[in-house]
Short mmCIF file of C-alpha atoms and ligand atoms in Angstrom, two decimals:
data_model
loop_
_atom_site.label_atom_id
_atom_site.label_comp_id
_atom_site.label_asym_id
_atom_site.label_seq_id
_atom_site.Cartn_x
_atom_site.Cartn_y
_atom_site.Cartn_z
CA UNK A 1 47.22 26.55 11.56
CA UNK A 2 43.48 26.70 11.18
CA UNK A 3 41.43 29.24 13.12
CA UNK A 4 38.95 28.05 15.68
CA UNK A 5 35.45 27.54 14.33
CA UNK A 6 32.55 28.66 16.49
CA UNK A 7 31.01 26.37 19.07
CA UNK A 8 27.74 25.01 17.66
CA UNK A 9 24.89 26.85 19.31
CA UNK A 10 22.74 23.88 20.24
CA UNK A 11 20.01 24.16 22.83
CA UNK A 12 19.05 22.30 26.00
CA UNK A 13 18.99 18.87 24.36
CA UNK A 14 22.56 19.14 23.09
CA UNK A 15 23.91 20.28 26.46
CA UNK A 16 22.07 17.53 28.30
CA UNK A 17 23.57 14.97 25.92
CA UNK A 18 26.98 16.26 27.01
CA UNK A 19 25.96 16.26 30.69
CA UNK A 20 24.60 12.72 30.39
CA UNK A 21 27.75 11.35 28.80
CA UNK A 22 30.09 13.21 31.19
CA UNK A 23 28.21 12.08 34.29
CA UNK A 24 27.83 8.52 32.93
CA UNK A 25 31.57 8.18 32.32
CA UNK A 26 32.42 9.82 35.67
CA UNK A 27 30.13 7.44 37.57
CA UNK A 28 31.58 4.50 35.69
CA UNK A 29 35.15 5.36 36.70
CA UNK A 30 34.18 6.03 40.28
CA UNK A 31 32.46 2.64 40.50
CA UNK A 32 35.46 0.96 38.88
CA UNK A 33 37.80 2.38 41.50
CA UNK A 34 35.35 1.52 44.23
CA UNK A 35 35.07 -2.10 43.10
CA UNK A 36 38.86 -2.33 43.02
CA UNK A 37 39.38 -0.87 46.50
CA UNK A 38 36.57 -3.00 47.94
CA UNK A 39 38.15 -6.13 46.51
CA UNK A 40 41.31 -5.18 48.45
CA UNK A 41 39.61 -6.55 51.55
CA UNK A 42 40.16 -10.06 50.17
CA UNK A 43 43.85 -9.36 49.62
CA UNK A 44 44.82 -7.44 52.70
CA UNK A 45 42.37 -6.13 55.31
CA UNK A 46 45.01 -3.66 56.58
CA UNK A 47 45.51 -2.10 53.16
CA UNK A 48 41.73 -2.05 52.78
CA UNK A 49 41.26 -0.15 56.03
CA UNK A 50 43.90 2.35 55.04
CA UNK A 51 42.37 3.03 51.62
CA UNK A 52 38.80 3.19 52.91
CA UNK A 53 39.99 5.47 55.71
CA UNK A 54 40.99 7.97 53.06
CA UNK A 55 37.30 8.37 52.20
CA UNK A 56 36.86 10.14 55.52
CA UNK A 57 39.09 13.05 54.54
CA UNK A 58 37.44 16.31 53.40
CA UNK A 59 38.81 15.93 49.85
CA UNK A 60 36.98 12.63 49.44
CA UNK A 61 33.98 14.21 51.08
CA UNK A 62 33.88 16.74 48.26
CA UNK A 63 34.40 14.04 45.63
CA UNK A 64 31.49 12.14 47.18
CA UNK A 65 29.34 15.26 46.91
CA UNK A 66 30.29 15.45 43.22
CA UNK A 67 29.46 11.78 42.76
CA UNK A 68 26.02 12.21 44.29
CA UNK A 69 25.45 15.25 42.06
CA UNK A 70 26.49 13.26 38.99
CA UNK A 71 24.23 10.32 39.89
CA UNK A 72 21.20 12.52 40.58
CA UNK A 73 21.65 14.39 37.30
CA UNK A 74 22.31 11.22 35.30
CA UNK A 75 19.41 9.34 36.83
CA UNK A 76 16.77 12.02 36.35
CA UNK A 77 18.00 12.97 32.91
CA UNK A 78 18.01 9.25 32.12
CA UNK A 79 14.32 9.18 33.05
CA UNK A 80 13.82 12.18 30.76
CA UNK A 81 15.50 10.34 27.87
CA UNK A 82 13.31 7.28 28.49
CA UNK A 83 10.21 9.50 28.51
CA UNK A 84 11.32 11.20 25.27
CA UNK A 85 11.85 7.80 23.63
CA UNK A 86 8.45 6.59 24.76
CA UNK A 87 5.91 9.41 24.55
CA UNK A 88 5.35 11.98 21.83
CA UNK A 89 4.26 14.49 24.45
CA UNK A 90 7.63 14.24 26.20
CA UNK A 91 9.42 14.39 22.84
CA UNK A 92 7.69 17.66 22.02
CA UNK A 93 8.30 19.11 25.50
CA UNK A 94 11.84 17.82 26.01
CA UNK A 95 13.29 21.31 26.55
CA UNK A 96 10.87 22.01 29.35
CA UNK A 97 11.67 18.59 30.83
CA UNK A 98 15.35 19.57 30.93
CA UNK A 99 14.42 22.36 33.33
CA UNK A 100 12.32 19.92 35.37
CA UNK A 101 15.43 17.73 35.71
CA UNK A 102 17.49 20.70 36.90
CA UNK A 103 14.71 21.68 39.30
CA UNK A 104 14.71 18.21 40.88
CA UNK A 105 18.50 18.32 40.96
CA UNK A 106 18.55 21.63 42.82
CA UNK A 107 15.94 20.46 45.36
CA UNK A 108 17.72 17.17 46.01
CA UNK A 109 21.13 18.75 46.35
CA UNK A 110 19.73 21.43 48.66
CA UNK A 111 18.46 18.64 50.89
CA UNK A 112 21.60 16.55 50.70
CA UNK A 113 24.53 18.97 50.69
CA UNK A 114 24.03 20.65 54.11
CA UNK A 115 23.80 17.25 55.86
CA UNK A 116 26.66 15.74 53.91
CA UNK A 117 29.01 18.70 54.26
CA UNK A 118 28.08 18.90 57.92
CA UNK A 119 29.37 15.35 58.35
CA UNK A 120 32.48 16.00 56.27
CA UNK A 121 33.54 19.26 57.89
CA UNK A 122 31.66 19.11 61.18
CA UNK A 123 33.78 16.15 62.26
CA UNK A 124 30.76 14.17 63.45
CA UNK B 1 20.15 38.46 -10.44
CA UNK B 2 16.82 38.20 -8.68
CA UNK B 3 18.29 39.87 -5.66
CA UNK B 4 19.35 43.02 -7.51
CA UNK B 5 16.03 43.21 -9.32
CA UNK B 6 14.21 42.90 -6.00
CA UNK B 7 16.26 45.68 -4.49
CA UNK B 8 15.52 48.30 -7.16
CA UNK B 9 11.87 47.28 -7.22
CA UNK B 10 11.34 47.45 -3.53
CA UNK B 11 13.11 50.80 -3.17
CA UNK B 12 11.12 52.46 -5.91
CA UNK B 13 7.77 50.93 -4.98
CA UNK B 14 7.85 50.87 -1.23
CA UNK B 15 10.42 53.60 -0.93
CA UNK B 16 10.81 53.13 2.79
CA UNK B 17 12.56 49.78 3.22
CA UNK B 18 15.22 50.67 5.78
CA UNK B 19 18.83 49.93 4.96
CA UNK B 20 21.64 49.15 7.36
CA UNK B 21 25.29 48.19 7.30
CA UNK B 22 26.15 44.66 8.23
CA UNK B 23 29.43 42.81 8.65
CA UNK B 24 29.77 39.17 7.65
CA UNK B 25 32.58 37.18 9.19
CA UNK B 26 33.17 34.25 6.88
CA UNK B 27 35.31 31.18 7.58
CA UNK B 28 37.16 30.69 4.33
CA UNK B 29 39.04 27.68 3.05
CA UNK B 30 41.45 28.08 0.19
CA UNK B 31 42.29 24.69 -1.36
CA UNK B 32 44.78 26.12 -3.84
CA UNK B 33 46.74 28.58 -1.72
CA UNK B 34 46.39 31.82 -3.65
CA UNK B 35 47.78 35.24 -2.61
CA UNK B 36 50.69 33.64 -0.78
CA UNK B 37 48.54 31.42 1.42
CA UNK B 38 49.34 27.79 2.03
CA UNK B 39 47.23 25.32 0.09
CA UNK B 40 44.30 24.34 2.30
CA UNK B 41 44.61 27.46 4.46
CA UNK B 42 41.63 28.41 6.61
CA UNK B 43 41.03 31.96 7.77
CA UNK B 44 38.29 34.32 8.85
CA UNK B 45 37.55 37.23 6.54
CA UNK B 46 35.21 40.13 7.20
CA UNK B 47 33.09 41.87 4.59
CA UNK B 48 30.87 44.87 5.13
CA UNK B 49 27.78 45.33 2.98
CA UNK B 50 24.80 47.65 2.79
CA UNK B 51 21.59 45.66 3.21
CA UNK B 52 17.83 46.13 3.20
CA UNK B 53 15.63 44.91 6.01
CA UNK B 54 14.16 42.45 3.51
CA UNK B 55 17.57 40.95 2.64
CA UNK B 56 18.57 37.46 3.58
CA UNK B 57 22.06 36.17 4.34
CA UNK B 58 22.14 34.85 0.77
CA UNK B 59 21.63 38.38 -0.60
CA UNK B 60 24.61 39.59 1.44
CA UNK B 61 26.73 36.69 0.12
CA UNK B 62 25.67 37.62 -3.43
CA UNK B 63 26.65 41.25 -2.85
CA UNK B 64 30.06 40.14 -1.59
CA UNK B 65 30.62 37.75 -4.47
CA UNK B 66 29.39 40.10 -7.17
CA UNK B 67 30.80 43.37 -5.89
CA UNK B 68 33.72 42.67 -3.55
CA UNK B 69 35.37 39.27 -3.94
CA UNK B 70 34.44 36.99 -6.81
CA UNK B 71 36.51 34.17 -5.32
CA UNK B 72 34.03 33.58 -2.48
CA UNK B 73 32.52 30.14 -3.06
CA UNK B 74 29.12 28.91 -1.88
CA UNK B 75 26.27 26.84 -3.29
CA UNK B 76 22.81 28.08 -4.02
CA UNK B 77 20.22 27.46 -6.64
CA UNK B 78 16.58 28.28 -6.00
CA UNK B 79 17.16 31.04 -3.44
CA UNK B 80 13.73 30.24 -2.03
CA UNK B 81 14.20 27.38 0.39
CA UNK B 82 13.27 24.49 -1.89
CA UNK B 83 16.44 23.10 -3.46
CA UNK B 84 18.44 22.53 -0.28
CA UNK B 85 21.74 23.86 -1.66
CA UNK B 86 22.70 26.52 0.81
CA UNK B 87 22.70 25.08 4.30
CA UNK B 88 25.49 26.76 6.25
CA UNK B 89 26.39 27.55 9.83
CA UNK B 90 25.15 31.08 10.44
CA UNK B 91 25.87 32.53 13.88
CA UNK B 92 26.91 29.04 14.97
CA UNK B 93 23.65 27.34 13.93
CA UNK B 94 22.72 25.46 10.78
CA UNK B 95 20.28 27.37 8.59
CA UNK B 96 19.53 28.02 4.93
CA UNK B 97 21.17 31.29 3.85
CA UNK B 98 18.18 31.96 1.58
CA UNK B 99 15.66 31.68 4.42
CA UNK B 100 17.51 33.66 7.08
CA UNK B 101 16.75 37.38 7.22
CA UNK B 102 19.73 39.52 8.20
CA UNK B 103 17.54 41.67 10.43
CA UNK B 104 16.65 38.59 12.51
CA UNK B 105 20.31 38.01 13.37
CA UNK B 106 21.22 41.14 15.34
CA UNK B 107 23.05 42.89 12.45
CA UNK B 108 24.76 45.31 14.82
CA UNK B 109 27.26 42.51 15.53
CA UNK B 110 29.27 40.67 12.85
CA UNK B 111 27.35 37.68 11.50
CA UNK B 112 29.51 34.55 11.35
CA UNK B 113 29.12 32.25 8.37
CA UNK B 114 30.82 28.85 8.29
CA UNK B 115 30.46 25.67 6.26
CA UNK B 116 28.28 22.94 7.76
CA UNK B 117 30.24 20.73 10.13
CA UNK B 118 31.30 17.12 9.72
CA UNK B 119 31.66 16.93 5.93
CA UNK B 120 35.00 17.65 4.19
CA UNK B 121 35.29 21.30 3.13
CA UNK B 122 36.15 21.80 -0.53
CA UNK B 123 36.28 25.59 -0.75
CA UNK B 124 34.92 28.30 1.54
CA UNK B 125 31.31 27.33 2.27
CA UNK B 126 31.21 24.37 -0.12
CA UNK B 127 31.49 20.92 1.43
CA UNK B 128 31.69 17.49 -0.15
CA UNK B 129 28.12 16.17 0.16
CA UNK B 130 28.99 12.70 -1.13
CA UNK B 131 29.17 10.92 2.28
CA UNK B 132 25.75 12.44 3.05
CA UNK B 133 24.22 11.23 -0.22
CA UNK B 134 25.87 7.83 0.19
CA UNK B 135 24.01 7.33 3.49
CA UNK B 136 20.78 8.31 1.77
CA UNK B 137 21.37 5.73 -0.96
CA UNK B 138 21.99 3.06 1.69
CA UNK B 139 18.40 3.23 2.88
CA UNK B 140 17.04 2.61 -0.64
CA UNK B 141 14.94 5.75 -1.13
CA UNK B 142 12.65 4.41 -3.83
CA UNK B 143 9.33 2.56 -3.95
CA UNK B 144 9.75 -1.19 -3.45
CA UNK B 145 6.82 -3.46 -4.28
CA UNK B 146 6.11 -7.08 -5.10
CA UNK B 147 3.58 -8.49 -7.53
CA UNK B 148 2.42 -7.08 -10.84
CA UNK B 149 2.21 -3.33 -11.35
CA UNK B 150 -1.41 -2.21 -11.03
CA UNK B 151 -3.06 -0.61 -14.04
CA UNK B 152 -4.14 2.44 -12.09
CA UNK B 153 -2.38 4.38 -9.32
CA UNK B 154 -1.78 2.75 -5.95
CA UNK B 155 -4.48 4.08 -3.68
CA UNK B 156 -3.97 5.25 -0.11
CA UNK B 157 -6.31 6.75 2.47
CA UNK B 158 -5.66 10.24 3.90
CA UNK B 159 -4.86 8.58 7.26
CA UNK B 160 -2.29 6.29 5.64
CA UNK B 161 -0.75 9.27 3.89
CA UNK B 162 -0.67 11.32 7.11
CA UNK B 163 1.71 8.84 8.77
CA UNK B 164 4.66 9.92 6.65
CA UNK B 165 3.53 13.35 5.50
CA UNK B 166 6.10 15.17 7.64
CA UNK B 167 9.09 13.32 6.20
CA UNK B 168 8.06 13.95 2.57
CA UNK B 169 9.02 17.60 3.06
CA UNK B 170 12.77 16.93 3.22
CA UNK B 171 14.87 18.90 0.70
CA UNK B 172 18.15 17.09 1.51
CA UNK B 173 19.94 20.21 2.68
CA UNK B 174 21.96 18.31 5.33
CA UNK B 175 21.28 20.93 8.00
CA UNK B 176 20.08 18.17 10.33
CA UNK B 177 22.86 15.65 9.77
CA UNK B 178 25.61 18.26 10.11
CA UNK B 179 24.02 19.66 13.29
CA UNK B 180 24.23 16.25 14.96
CA UNK B 181 26.92 15.86 17.65
CA UNK B 182 27.02 12.11 17.03
CA UNK B 183 27.64 12.66 13.30
CA UNK B 184 30.49 15.11 14.06
CA UNK B 185 32.35 12.57 16.13
CA UNK B 186 31.34 9.36 14.36
CA UNK B 187 31.66 9.41 10.58
CA UNK B 188 29.99 5.98 10.39
CA UNK B 189 26.56 7.17 11.58
CA UNK B 190 24.03 7.50 8.75
CA UNK B 191 22.79 10.72 10.28
CA UNK B 192 19.27 12.04 10.78
CA UNK B 193 18.52 12.78 7.12
CA UNK B 194 18.97 9.15 6.02
CA UNK B 195 16.54 8.13 8.76
CA UNK B 196 14.05 10.79 7.64
CA UNK B 197 14.42 9.50 4.07
CA UNK B 198 13.84 5.93 5.24
CA UNK B 199 10.85 6.96 7.39
CA UNK B 200 9.17 8.43 4.31
CA UNK B 201 9.05 4.93 2.74
CA UNK B 202 8.85 2.71 5.84
CA UNK B 203 5.52 4.24 6.87
CA UNK B 204 4.13 4.47 3.33
CA UNK B 205 1.34 1.85 3.00
CA UNK B 206 2.12 1.42 -0.71
CA UNK B 207 5.72 0.38 -0.10
CA UNK B 208 6.71 -3.17 0.82
CA UNK B 209 10.41 -2.71 1.48
CA UNK B 210 10.05 -1.51 5.06
CA UNK B 211 11.91 -4.43 6.62
CA UNK B 212 14.80 -4.13 4.19
CA UNK B 213 15.22 -0.53 5.29
CA UNK B 214 14.65 -1.27 8.96
CA UNK B 215 17.36 -3.89 8.77
CA UNK B 216 19.80 -1.33 7.36
CA UNK B 217 18.87 1.11 10.13
CA UNK B 218 19.24 -1.57 12.82
CA UNK B 219 22.94 -1.67 11.96
CA UNK B 220 25.45 -0.25 14.41
CA UNK B 221 25.83 2.84 12.17
CA UNK B 222 22.06 3.20 12.22
CA UNK B 223 19.27 4.56 14.30
CA UNK B 224 20.64 3.42 17.70
CA UNK B 225 23.44 5.98 17.45
CA UNK B 226 20.87 8.72 18.03
CA UNK B 227 21.30 10.30 21.50
CA UNK B 228 18.24 12.60 21.23
CA UNK B 229 20.16 15.87 21.34
CA UNK B 230 17.45 17.46 19.13
CA UNK B 231 19.93 19.58 17.14
CA UNK B 232 18.49 18.06 13.94
CA UNK B 233 14.89 18.98 14.74
CA UNK B 234 15.92 22.50 15.70
CA UNK B 235 18.01 22.96 12.54
CA UNK B 236 15.54 21.63 9.96
CA UNK B 237 14.47 24.52 7.70
CA UNK B 238 11.38 22.55 6.68
CA UNK B 239 10.19 22.21 10.25
CA UNK B 240 10.29 18.42 10.07
CA UNK B 241 10.13 16.76 13.50
CA UNK B 242 13.30 14.83 12.75
CA UNK B 243 13.79 13.34 16.22
CA UNK B 244 10.17 12.17 16.20
CA UNK B 245 10.74 10.38 12.88
CA UNK B 246 13.87 8.74 14.31
CA UNK B 247 11.92 7.75 17.41
CA UNK B 248 9.18 6.14 15.28
CA UNK B 249 11.80 4.09 13.45
CA UNK B 250 13.28 2.99 16.82
CA UNK B 251 9.81 1.96 17.98
CA UNK B 252 9.16 -0.02 14.80
CA UNK B 253 12.41 -1.89 15.44
CA UNK B 254 11.66 -2.65 19.09
CA UNK B 255 8.01 -3.57 18.58
CA UNK B 256 8.48 -5.36 15.25
CA UNK B 257 5.44 -3.50 13.93
CA UNK B 258 5.28 -0.78 11.34
C1 HEM C 301 20.58 5.70 38.36
C2 HEM C 301 19.97 5.12 37.38
C3 HEM C 301 20.38 5.34 35.95
C4 HEM C 301 19.55 5.68 34.96
C5 HEM C 301 18.04 5.96 35.07
C6 HEM C 301 20.32 5.76 33.74
C7 HEM C 301 19.81 6.02 32.50
C8 HEM C 301 20.52 6.04 31.34
C9 HEM C 301 19.96 6.14 30.02
C10 HEM C 301 18.47 6.21 29.68
C11 HEM C 301 20.98 6.14 29.13
C12 HEM C 301 20.85 6.20 27.61
C13 HEM C 301 21.18 7.58 27.13
C14 HEM C 301 20.84 7.82 25.70
O1 HEM C 301 20.16 7.01 25.06
O2 HEM C 301 21.20 8.89 25.21
C15 HEM C 301 22.21 6.07 29.88
C16 HEM C 301 23.48 6.11 29.34
C17 HEM C 301 24.65 5.93 30.04
N1 HEM C 301 24.75 5.65 31.38
FE1 HEM C 301 23.22 5.62 32.70
N2 HEM C 301 21.64 5.48 34.00
C18 HEM C 301 21.74 5.21 35.34
C19 HEM C 301 22.89 4.85 36.03
C20 HEM C 301 24.15 4.78 35.47
C21 HEM C 301 25.35 4.37 36.18
C22 HEM C 301 25.39 3.88 37.62
C23 HEM C 301 26.39 4.49 35.30
C24 HEM C 301 27.86 4.19 35.50
C25 HEM C 301 28.31 2.99 35.71
C26 HEM C 301 25.87 4.96 34.05
C27 HEM C 301 26.62 5.21 32.91
C28 HEM C 301 26.10 5.52 31.68
C29 HEM C 301 26.90 5.75 30.50
C30 HEM C 301 28.42 5.72 30.38
C31 HEM C 301 25.98 6.01 29.46
C32 HEM C 301 26.33 6.30 27.99
C33 HEM C 301 26.17 7.78 27.73
C34 HEM C 301 26.20 8.11 26.26
O3 HEM C 301 26.22 7.22 25.40
O4 HEM C 301 26.19 9.30 25.96
N3 HEM C 301 24.51 5.14 34.19
N4 HEM C 301 21.91 6.01 31.23
S1 SF4 C 302 15.29 16.65 7.39
FE1 SF4 C 302 15.23 18.90 7.27
S2 SF4 C 302 17.34 19.52 7.82
FE2 SF4 C 302 17.44 17.36 7.30
S3 SF4 C 302 18.04 17.32 5.13
FE3 SF4 C 302 15.77 17.21 5.22
S4 SF4 C 302 15.09 19.35 5.05
FE4 SF4 C 302 17.29 19.42 5.55
S1 FES C 303 19.16 28.22 -2.43
FE1 FES C 303 17.69 26.62 -2.64
S2 FES C 303 17.27 26.18 -0.56
FE2 FES C 303 18.44 27.97 -0.40
#
């Protein structure tokens, strides 16, 4: 029975490492499932239609929103990591760049979510 | 003893150094199992001490050890930020106890003190540093040259020296390596300090062993494990740009140029 140690108080870089890995793994599993269900079309077009039809339900609509969020975060933070690896300026300003990534994320999601959720729940 | 001498001096001379009460919450590890504890027991223990505004966390630990509980174990030597003995996790961040002023830590709340993370704890705040030193030895931290030894010193221009100046400042405290999330989860990774130690020689114009070291760091336990979380750079008590040094080693490996 050992008591819980404290959570290391890292800053933006540490949290973005966690975000990058979480989103990377999440995207990977989503793609894996998607490749599997798409390949169903070769096996049985009826089963394929049924599975793909499930994507039209609101639950999948929300999962899709999460997937888009994960990809946007992962992609722009990925660009930040590339910049940090490449330029000393970016390396020294990486914390500020984290907030640039979140800024882009917020703007892109603000543009995407109303349209997407309108489709999902508006029954278009 | 320096700490006690300082205290009496500063009170009599300055007279007005404010004092305050501070609580330290220390994560203890008892390898032997004294006072009815199980061997290897871990527990939090709180100590309350009177401190001056000029006191560092190390002074508070000294007060505890000398006046309240002699069994408290921690390392320290120089007490002035040069020997690298007393890296510990203070308020959940790696710092040197001898360089951290209590008054900078919000002393109205208990200050947590834990051993650095990722190395086996031996007792209280003392960890086994051997895996850390072993990684340092791997990168061959000594001058490697070919040809006859010159009769006079090996000359170097100020520009050549500037390339590795930052990484000469390392005191091997392990604050960087034990702040690294990759090191916590992957015991194989050499850790940032070994890369800093290698950088100091790789970019030294007088040294000729750069490719031997780069080869070691190109290993799967090497520099490519770095995920640029920057915990090392933020933890380094010497202000070394650790992630920048790691990045320069990565670039040398990808470009093939030192
Ligand atoms: C949209 C464009 C993308 C960009 C710009 C991008 C960029 C990056 C970069 C730069 C890294 C290296 C991170 C590091 O060195 O710390 C990385 C890691 C990773 N990416 Fe991506 N990526 C993208 C898309 C994807 C996709 C589609 C997937 C899923 C299949 C994915 C999964 C991962 C995973 C699992 C990691 C490892 C994370 C880690 O080691 O912590 N990425 N990505
Ligand atoms: S690089 Fe900094 S944090 Fe790491 S061991 Fe050296 S002095 Fe300590
Ligand atoms: S005791 Fe020497 S660095 Fe702190």
